[in-house]
JSON list of C-alpha atoms and ligand atoms in Angstrom, two decimals:
[
{"chain": "A", "resi": 160, "resn": "MET", "atom": "CA", "xyz": [164.36, 106.25, 142.57]},
{"chain": "A", "resi": 161, "resn": "LYS", "atom": "CA", "xyz": [161.03, 104.51, 142.71]},
{"chain": "A", "resi": 162, "resn": "VAL", "atom": "CA", "xyz": [160.70, 103.18, 146.20]},
{"chain": "A", "resi": 163, "resn": "GLY", "atom": "CA", "xyz": [157.64, 100.62, 147.04]},
{"chain": "A", "resi": 164, "resn": "ILE", "atom": "CA", "xyz": [156.86, 100.75, 150.48]},
{"chain": "A", "resi": 165, "resn": "TYR", "atom": "CA", "xyz": [154.82, 97.57, 151.34]},
{"chain": "A", "resi": 166, "resn": "TYR", "atom": "CA", "xyz": [153.15, 96.48, 154.54]},
{"chain": "A", "resi": 167, "resn": "GLY", "atom": "CA", "xyz": [151.65, 93.17, 155.91]},
{"chain": "A", "resi": 168, "resn": "SER", "atom": "CA", "xyz": [149.67, 94.27, 158.83]},
{"chain": "A", "resi": 169, "resn": "GLU", "atom": "CA", "xyz": [146.88, 93.17, 161.18]},
{"chain": "A", "resi": 170, "resn": "THR", "atom": "CA", "xyz": [146.63, 96.20, 163.68]},
{"chain": "A", "resi": 171, "resn": "GLY", "atom": "CA", "xyz": [148.25, 98.95, 161.59]},
{"chain": "A", "resi": 172, "resn": "ASN", "atom": "CA", "xyz": [151.61, 99.30, 163.27]},
{"chain": "A", "resi": 173, "resn": "SER", "atom": "CA", "xyz": [153.47, 98.25, 159.90]},
{"chain": "A", "resi": 174, "resn": "GLU", "atom": "CA", "xyz": [151.26, 100.67, 158.08]},
{"chain": "A", "resi": 175, "resn": "MET", "atom": "CA", "xyz": [151.77, 103.43, 160.29]},
{"chain": "A", "resi": 176, "resn": "LEU", "atom": "CA", "xyz": [155.82, 102.92, 159.73]},
{"chain": "A", "resi": 177, "resn": "CYS", "atom": "CA", "xyz": [155.57, 102.66, 156.52]},
{"chain": "A", "resi": 178, "resn": "GLU", "atom": "CA", "xyz": [154.20, 106.32, 156.40]},
{"chain": "A", "resi": 179, "resn": "ASP", "atom": "CA", "xyz": [157.10, 107.29, 158.67]},
{"chain": "A", "resi": 180, "resn": "ILE", "atom": "CA", "xyz": [159.78, 105.72, 156.34]},
{"chain": "A", "resi": 181, "resn": "GLU", "atom": "CA", "xyz": [158.08, 107.75, 153.24]},
{"chain": "A", "resi": 182, "resn": "ALA", "atom": "CA", "xyz": [158.46, 110.67, 155.44]},
{"chain": "A", "resi": 183, "resn": "GLU", "atom": "CA", "xyz": [162.16, 109.94, 156.41]},
{"chain": "A", "resi": 184, "resn": "LEU", "atom": "CA", "xyz": [162.97, 109.27, 152.95]},
{"chain": "A", "resi": 185, "resn": "GLY", "atom": "CA", "xyz": [161.95, 112.88, 151.96]},
{"chain": "A", "resi": 186, "resn": "ASP", "atom": "CA", "xyz": [161.14, 114.16, 148.46]},
{"chain": "A", "resi": 187, "resn": "GLY", "atom": "CA", "xyz": [164.05, 112.62, 146.58]},
{"chain": "A", "resi": 188, "resn": "PHE", "atom": "CA", "xyz": [162.19, 109.68, 145.98]},
{"chain": "A", "resi": 189, "resn": "ASP", "atom": "CA", "xyz": [159.05, 108.62, 144.37]},
{"chain": "A", "resi": 190, "resn": "CYS", "atom": "CA", "xyz": [157.45, 106.54, 147.09]},
{"chain": "A", "resi": 191, "resn": "ASP", "atom": "CA", "xyz": [154.23, 104.02, 146.68]},
{"chain": "A", "resi": 192, "resn": "ILE", "atom": "CA", "xyz": [152.82, 102.86, 149.63]},
{"chain": "A", "resi": 193, "resn": "GLN", "atom": "CA", "xyz": [150.73, 99.62, 149.19]},
{"chain": "A", "resi": 194, "resn": "SER", "atom": "CA", "xyz": [149.31, 97.02, 151.35]},
{"chain": "A", "resi": 195, "resn": "LEU", "atom": "CA", "xyz": [150.61, 93.46, 150.40]},
{"chain": "A", "resi": 196, "resn": "ALA", "atom": "CA", "xyz": [147.16, 92.55, 149.71]},
{"chain": "A", "resi": 197, "resn": "ASP", "atom": "CA", "xyz": [147.03, 94.59, 146.74]},
{"chain": "A", "resi": 198, "resn": "VAL", "atom": "CA", "xyz": [150.42, 93.68, 145.47]},
{"chain": "A", "resi": 199, "resn": "ASP", "atom": "CA", "xyz": [151.05, 90.74, 142.90]},
{"chain": "A", "resi": 200, "resn": "PRO", "atom": "CA", "xyz": [154.61, 89.75, 143.21]},
{"chain": "A", "resi": 201, "resn": "ALA", "atom": "CA", "xyz": [154.86, 88.79, 139.56]},
{"chain": "A", "resi": 202, "resn": "ALA", "atom": "CA", "xyz": [154.13, 92.95, 138.91]},
{"chain": "A", "resi": 203, "resn": "MET", "atom": "CA", "xyz": [157.29, 93.86, 140.85]},
{"chain": "A", "resi": 204, "resn": "GLN", "atom": "CA", "xyz": [159.50, 96.06, 138.70]},
{"chain": "A", "resi": 205, "resn": "LYS", "atom": "CA", "xyz": [163.34, 96.14, 138.50]},
{"chain": "A", "resi": 206, "resn": "ASP", "atom": "CA", "xyz": [163.49, 99.65, 138.35]},
{"chain": "A", "resi": 207, "resn": "THR", "atom": "CA", "xyz": [161.93, 100.11, 141.66]},
{"chain": "A", "resi": 208, "resn": "PHE", "atom": "CA", "xyz": [163.41, 99.29, 145.43]},
{"chain": "A", "resi": 209, "resn": "TYR", "atom": "CA", "xyz": [161.27, 97.69, 147.54]},
{"chain": "A", "resi": 210, "resn": "ILE", "atom": "CA", "xyz": [161.13, 98.23, 151.31]},
{"chain": "A", "resi": 211, "resn": "ILE", "atom": "CA", "xyz": [158.65, 95.52, 153.28]},
{"chain": "A", "resi": 212, "resn": "VAL", "atom": "CA", "xyz": [157.39, 96.01, 156.65]},
{"chain": "A", "resi": 213, "resn": "THR", "atom": "CA", "xyz": [155.55, 93.35, 158.04]},
{"chain": "A", "resi": 214, "resn": "SER", "atom": "CA", "xyz": [154.38, 91.77, 161.23]},
{"chain": "A", "resi": 215, "resn": "THR", "atom": "CA", "xyz": [154.12, 88.14, 162.46]},
{"chain": "A", "resi": 216, "resn": "TYR", "atom": "CA", "xyz": [150.94, 86.54, 163.77]},
{"chain": "A", "resi": 217, "resn": "GLY", "atom": "CA", "xyz": [149.59, 82.83, 164.45]},
{"chain": "A", "resi": 218, "resn": "ASN", "atom": "CA", "xyz": [152.52, 80.31, 164.57]},
{"chain": "A", "resi": 219, "resn": "GLY", "atom": "CA", "xyz": [155.14, 82.67, 163.08]},
{"chain": "A", "resi": 220, "resn": "ASP", "atom": "CA", "xyz": [153.29, 83.30, 160.34]},
{"chain": "A", "resi": 221, "resn": "LEU", "atom": "CA", "xyz": [152.45, 86.45, 158.19]},
{"chain": "A", "resi": 222, "resn": "PRO", "atom": "CA", "xyz": [149.59, 88.57, 158.84]},
{"chain": "A", "resi": 223, "resn": "SER", "atom": "CA", "xyz": [146.21, 87.70, 157.01]},
{"chain": "A", "resi": 224, "resn": "THR", "atom": "CA", "xyz": [146.50, 90.63, 154.86]},
{"chain": "A", "resi": 225, "resn": "ALA", "atom": "CA", "xyz": [150.04, 89.52, 153.46]},
{"chain": "A", "resi": 226, "resn": "LEU", "atom": "CA", "xyz": [149.06, 85.87, 152.91]},
{"chain": "A", "resi": 227, "resn": "PRO", "atom": "CA", "xyz": [147.73, 86.27, 149.39]},
{"chain": "A", "resi": 228, "resn": "PHE", "atom": "CA", "xyz": [150.78, 87.88, 148.47]},
{"chain": "A", "resi": 229, "resn": "GLU", "atom": "CA", "xyz": [152.64, 84.88, 150.25]},
{"chain": "A", "resi": 230, "resn": "GLU", "atom": "CA", "xyz": [150.47, 82.22, 147.98]},
{"chain": "A", "resi": 231, "resn": "ALA", "atom": "CA", "xyz": [151.03, 84.11, 144.81]},
{"chain": "A", "resi": 232, "resn": "LEU", "atom": "CA", "xyz": [155.01, 83.64, 145.63]},
{"chain": "A", "resi": 233, "resn": "VAL", "atom": "CA", "xyz": [154.88, 79.98, 146.38]},
{"chain": "A", "resi": 234, "resn": "GLU", "atom": "CA", "xyz": [152.43, 79.16, 144.06]},
{"chain": "A", "resi": 235, "resn": "GLY", "atom": "CA", "xyz": [153.00, 81.23, 141.24]},
{"chain": "A", "resi": 236, "resn": "LYS", "atom": "CA", "xyz": [156.45, 81.07, 141.58]},
{"chain": "A", "resi": 237, "resn": "PRO", "atom": "CA", "xyz": [157.28, 84.43, 139.82]},
{"chain": "A", "resi": 238, "resn": "ASP", "atom": "CA", "xyz": [160.71, 85.40, 138.59]},
{"chain": "A", "resi": 239, "resn": "LEU", "atom": "CA", "xyz": [162.08, 88.00, 141.13]},
{"chain": "A", "resi": 240, "resn": "ASN", "atom": "CA", "xyz": [165.53, 88.03, 139.69]},
{"chain": "A", "resi": 241, "resn": "GLY", "atom": "CA", "xyz": [166.80, 91.48, 139.55]},
{"chain": "A", "resi": 242, "resn": "ILE", "atom": "CA", "xyz": [164.23, 92.66, 142.07]},
{"chain": "A", "resi": 243, "resn": "ARG", "atom": "CA", "xyz": [165.71, 94.29, 145.21]},
{"chain": "A", "resi": 244, "resn": "PHE", "atom": "CA", "xyz": [164.24, 94.44, 148.41]},
{"chain": "A", "resi": 245, "resn": "ALA", "atom": "CA", "xyz": [165.00, 95.17, 152.10]},
{"chain": "A", "resi": 246, "resn": "ILE", "atom": "CA", "xyz": [162.75, 94.18, 154.93]},
{"chain": "A", "resi": 247, "resn": "PHE", "atom": "CA", "xyz": [161.52, 95.10, 158.37]},
{"chain": "A", "resi": 248, "resn": "GLY", "atom": "CA", "xyz": [160.03, 92.89, 160.66]},
{"chain": "A", "resi": 249, "resn": "LEU", "atom": "CA", "xyz": [157.39, 93.80, 163.60]},
{"chain": "A", "resi": 250, "resn": "GLY", "atom": "CA", "xyz": [157.15, 91.01, 166.36]},
{"chain": "A", "resi": 251, "resn": "ASP", "atom": "CA", "xyz": [157.10, 90.52, 170.16]},
{"chain": "A", "resi": 252, "resn": "MET", "atom": "CA", "xyz": [159.57, 88.46, 172.28]},
{"chain": "A", "resi": 253, "resn": "VAL", "atom": "CA", "xyz": [156.41, 87.48, 174.13]},
{"chain": "A", "resi": 254, "resn": "PHE", "atom": "CA", "xyz": [156.23, 85.13, 171.42]},
{"chain": "A", "resi": 255, "resn": "ALA", "atom": "CA", "xyz": [159.85, 83.95, 171.69]},
{"chain": "A", "resi": 256, "resn": "GLU", "atom": "CA", "xyz": [159.75, 80.91, 169.66]},
{"chain": "A", "resi": 257, "resn": "THR", "atom": "CA", "xyz": [158.37, 82.86, 166.45]},
{"chain": "A", "resi": 258, "resn": "PHE", "atom": "CA", "xyz": [159.75, 86.19, 167.22]},
{"chain": "A", "resi": 259, "resn": "ALA", "atom": "CA", "xyz": [159.38, 87.98, 163.97]},
{"chain": "A", "resi": 260, "resn": "HIS", "atom": "CA", "xyz": [159.25, 84.78, 161.79]},
{"chain": "A", "resi": 261, "resn": "GLY", "atom": "CA", "xyz": [156.80, 86.45, 159.30]},
{"chain": "A", "resi": 262, "resn": "SER", "atom": "CA", "xyz": [159.28, 88.82, 157.84]},
{"chain": "A", "resi": 263, "resn": "MET", "atom": "CA", "xyz": [162.13, 86.19, 157.96]},
{"chain": "A", "resi": 264, "resn": "LYS", "atom": "CA", "xyz": [159.87, 83.73, 155.93]},
{"chain": "A", "resi": 265, "resn": "LEU", "atom": "CA", "xyz": [158.95, 86.41, 153.60]},
{"chain": "A", "resi": 266, "resn": "ALA", "atom": "CA", "xyz": [162.54, 87.42, 152.62]},
{"chain": "A", "resi": 267, "resn": "ASP", "atom": "CA", "xyz": [163.19, 84.12, 152.46]},
{"chain": "A", "resi": 268, "resn": "MET", "atom": "CA", "xyz": [160.51, 83.30, 149.89]},
{"chain": "A", "resi": 269, "resn": "MET", "atom": "CA", "xyz": [161.74, 86.21, 147.77]},
{"chain": "A", "resi": 270, "resn": "LYS", "atom": "CA", "xyz": [164.80, 85.38, 147.59]},
{"chain": "A", "resi": 271, "resn": "ALA", "atom": "CA", "xyz": [164.20, 81.69, 146.61]},
{"chain": "A", "resi": 272, "resn": "GLN", "atom": "CA", "xyz": [162.28, 83.50, 143.67]},
{"chain": "A", "resi": 273, "resn": "GLY", "atom": "CA", "xyz": [165.30, 85.01, 142.93]},
{"chain": "A", "resi": 274, "resn": "ALA", "atom": "CA", "xyz": [165.17, 88.55, 144.50]},
{"chain": "A", "resi": 275, "resn": "THR", "atom": "CA", "xyz": [167.93, 90.12, 146.25]},
{"chain": "A", "resi": 276, "resn": "GLN", "atom": "CA", "xyz": [168.21, 91.49, 149.62]},
{"chain": "A", "resi": 277, "resn": "VAL", "atom": "CA", "xyz": [169.70, 94.54, 150.41]},
{"chain": "A", "resi": 278, "resn": "GLY", "atom": "CA", "xyz": [171.25, 95.13, 153.94]},
{"chain": "A", "resi": 279, "resn": "GLU", "atom": "CA", "xyz": [170.25, 93.11, 157.10]},
{"chain": "A", "resi": 280, "resn": "ARG", "atom": "CA", "xyz": [166.53, 92.34, 157.92]},
{"chain": "A", "resi": 281, "resn": "GLY", "atom": "CA", "xyz": [165.56, 95.24, 160.57]},
{"chain": "A", "resi": 282, "resn": "ILE", "atom": "CA", "xyz": [163.34, 93.92, 163.61]},
{"chain": "A", "resi": 283, "resn": "HIS", "atom": "CA", "xyz": [161.32, 95.50, 166.11]},
{"chain": "A", "resi": 284, "resn": "ASP", "atom": "CA", "xyz": [160.25, 93.84, 169.16]},
{"chain": "A", "resi": 285, "resn": "ALA", "atom": "CA", "xyz": [157.09, 95.07, 170.79]},
{"chain": "A", "resi": 286, "resn": "SER", "atom": "CA", "xyz": [158.01, 94.30, 174.33]},
{"chain": "A", "resi": 287, "resn": "GLY", "atom": "CA", "xyz": [161.21, 96.49, 174.15]},
{"chain": "A", "resi": 288, "resn": "PHE", "atom": "CA", "xyz": [161.12, 100.01, 175.07]},
{"chain": "A", "resi": 289, "resn": "ASP", "atom": "CA", "xyz": [161.64, 101.52, 171.41]},
{"chain": "A", "resi": 290, "resn": "MET", "atom": "CA", "xyz": [158.98, 102.80, 169.30]},
{"chain": "A", "resi": 291, "resn": "PRO", "atom": "CA", "xyz": [159.16, 101.14, 165.89]},
{"chain": "A", "resi": 292, "resn": "GLU", "atom": "CA", "xyz": [160.09, 104.22, 164.34]},
{"chain": "A", "resi": 293, "resn": "ASP", "atom": "CA", "xyz": [163.46, 104.42, 166.67]},
{"chain": "A", "resi": 294, "resn": "ILE", "atom": "CA", "xyz": [164.57, 101.36, 165.18]},
{"chain": "A", "resi": 295, "resn": "ALA", "atom": "CA", "xyz": [163.26, 101.32, 161.62]},
{"chain": "A", "resi": 296, "resn": "LEU", "atom": "CA", "xyz": [164.04, 105.02, 160.76]},
{"chain": "A", "resi": 297, "resn": "PRO", "atom": "CA", "xyz": [167.87, 104.78, 161.41]},
{"chain": "A", "resi": 298, "resn": "TRP", "atom": "CA", "xyz": [167.69, 101.10, 159.65]},
{"chain": "A", "resi": 299, "resn": "VAL", "atom": "CA", "xyz": [166.14, 102.78, 156.56]},
{"chain": "A", "resi": 300, "resn": "GLN", "atom": "CA", "xyz": [168.81, 105.30, 156.49]},
{"chain": "A", "resi": 301, "resn": "GLY", "atom": "CA", "xyz": [171.65, 102.66, 156.54]},
{"chain": "A", "resi": 302, "resn": "ILE", "atom": "CA", "xyz": [169.58, 100.66, 153.87]},
{"chain": "A", "resi": 303, "resn": "MET", "atom": "CA", "xyz": [169.51, 103.85, 151.62]},
{"chain": "A", "resi": 304, "resn": "GLY", "atom": "CA", "xyz": [173.12, 104.56, 152.28]},
{"chain": "A", "resi": 305, "resn": "LEU", "atom": "CA", "xyz": [173.81, 100.99, 150.82]},
{"chain": "A", "resi": 306, "resn": "MET", "atom": "CA", "xyz": [171.59, 101.63, 147.75]},
{"chain": "A", "resi": 307, "resn": "ASP", "atom": "CA", "xyz": [173.82, 104.83, 147.07]},
{"chain": "A", "resi": 308, "resn": "ALA", "atom": "CA", "xyz": [177.03, 103.17, 147.44]},
{"chain": "A", "resi": 309, "resn": "ASP", "atom": "CA", "xyz": [175.73, 100.40, 145.16]},
{"chain": "A", "resi": 310, "resn": "GLN", "atom": "CA", "xyz": [174.67, 102.96, 142.42]},
{"chain": "A", "resi": 311, "resn": "ALA", "atom": "CA", "xyz": [178.19, 104.66, 142.82]},
{"chain": "A", "resi": 312, "resn": "ALA", "atom": "CA", "xyz": [180.07, 101.55, 142.48]},
{"chain": "B", "resi": 113, "resn": "LIG", "atom": "C1", "xyz": [147.28, 87.17, 168.39]},
{"chain": "B", "resi": 113, "resn": "LIG", "atom": "C2", "xyz": [148.62, 87.64, 168.09]},
{"chain": "B", "resi": 113, "resn": "LIG", "atom": "C3", "xyz": [149.94, 86.96, 167.64]},
{"chain": "B", "resi": 113, "resn": "LIG", "atom": "C4", "xyz": [151.18, 87.26, 167.56]},
{"chain": "B", "resi": 113, "resn": "LIG", "atom": "N1", "xyz": [152.03, 86.56, 167.09]},
{"chain": "B", "resi": 113, "resn": "LIG", "atom": "C5", "xyz": [153.29, 86.82, 167.17]},
{"chain": "B", "resi": 113, "resn": "LIG", "atom": "C6", "xyz": [154.17, 85.70, 166.74]},
{"chain": "B", "resi": 113, "resn": "LIG", "atom": "O1", "xyz": [154.06, 84.38, 166.60]},
{"chain": "B", "resi": 113, "resn": "LIG", "atom": "N2", "xyz": [155.32, 86.26, 166.82]},
{"chain": "B", "resi": 113, "resn": "LIG", "atom": "C7", "xyz": [156.02, 87.64, 167.02]},
{"chain": "B", "resi": 113, "resn": "LIG", "atom": "O2", "xyz": [156.99, 87.77, 166.86]},
{"chain": "B", "resi": 113, "resn": "LIG", "atom": "N3", "xyz": [154.96, 88.55, 167.05]},
{"chain": "B", "resi": 113, "resn": "LIG", "atom": "C8", "xyz": [153.51, 88.08, 167.20]},
{"chain": "B", "resi": 113, "resn": "LIG", "atom": "N4", "xyz": [152.71, 89.13, 167.43]},
{"chain": "B", "resi": 113, "resn": "LIG", "atom": "C9", "xyz": [153.00, 90.42, 167.86]},
{"chain": "B", "resi": 113, "resn": "LIG", "atom": "C10", "xyz": [152.75, 91.30, 166.31]},
{"chain": "B", "resi": 113, "resn": "LIG", "atom": "O3", "xyz": [153.52, 90.88, 165.49]},
{"chain": "B", "resi": 113, "resn": "LIG", "atom": "C11", "xyz": [153.11, 93.05, 166.79]},
{"chain": "B", "resi": 113, "resn": "LIG", "atom": "O4", "xyz": [152.14, 93.23, 167.63]},
{"chain": "B", "resi": 113, "resn": "LIG", "atom": "C12", "xyz": [153.32, 93.62, 165.76]},
{"chain": "B", "resi": 113, "resn": "LIG", "atom": "O5", "xyz": [153.67, 95.09, 166.49]},
{"chain": "B", "resi": 113, "resn": "LIG", "atom": "C13", "xyz": [151.81, 93.90, 165.14]},
{"chain": "B", "resi": 113, "resn": "LIG", "atom": "O6", "xyz": [151.99, 94.77, 164.08]},
{"chain": "B", "resi": 113, "resn": "LIG", "atom": "P1", "xyz": [150.76, 95.02, 162.99]},
{"chain": "B", "resi": 113, "resn": "LIG", "atom": "O7", "xyz": [149.66, 96.13, 163.59]},
{"chain": "B", "resi": 113, "resn": "LIG", "atom": "O8", "xyz": [151.08, 95.72, 161.70]},
{"chain": "B", "resi": 113, "resn": "LIG", "atom": "O9", "xyz": [150.13, 94.03, 162.77]},
{"chain": "B", "resi": 113, "resn": "LIG", "atom": "C14", "xyz": [151.26, 88.49, 168.01]},
{"chain": "B", "resi": 113, "resn": "LIG", "atom": "C15", "xyz": [150.36, 89.65, 168.06]},
{"chain": "B", "resi": 113, "resn": "LIG", "atom": "C16", "xyz": [148.96, 89.16, 168.44]},
{"chain": "B", "resi": 113, "resn": "LIG", "atom": "C17", "xyz": [148.06, 90.24, 168.66]}
]
């Protein structure tokens, strides 16, 4: 299975987590890690499963590297029917009112264009005791289990 692992990041946490996710998935998957800055949503493929990891900045916004992707979604309105994705958000409960809102908004924008979200959004709180990978790696195993069940059905 082709897996596009895409990050929106300001200080590198989301990018590092994508590398951990690729390692967790192992050799059985054809993984491609990209910054959302380099991705055109209109070019997303139905034969690829997308795992998106993004932090939150500003007033609950996406990090600056993901803003062109957001703009291409909102302005370009690409048809994402048949595109499947899972999303993991990094945030910090210090910003309680906007906690992990970037990933929530991005999931909503992709679904508005017809994409299908697989599983629940994963979330990491930088104020908590867990490292991002402590939350994200069990989460991604659960997500891939859902994908397996879907393919077996
Ligand atoms: C200036 C600044 C603003 C932030 N704003 C928010 C926010 O509104 N909501 C939130 O949940 N986290 C917020 N965060 C926390 C980051 O999303 C969190 O530290 C994340 O792990 C950064 O990941 P990255 O290195 O991939 O960008 C903010 C962090 C900084 C430094």
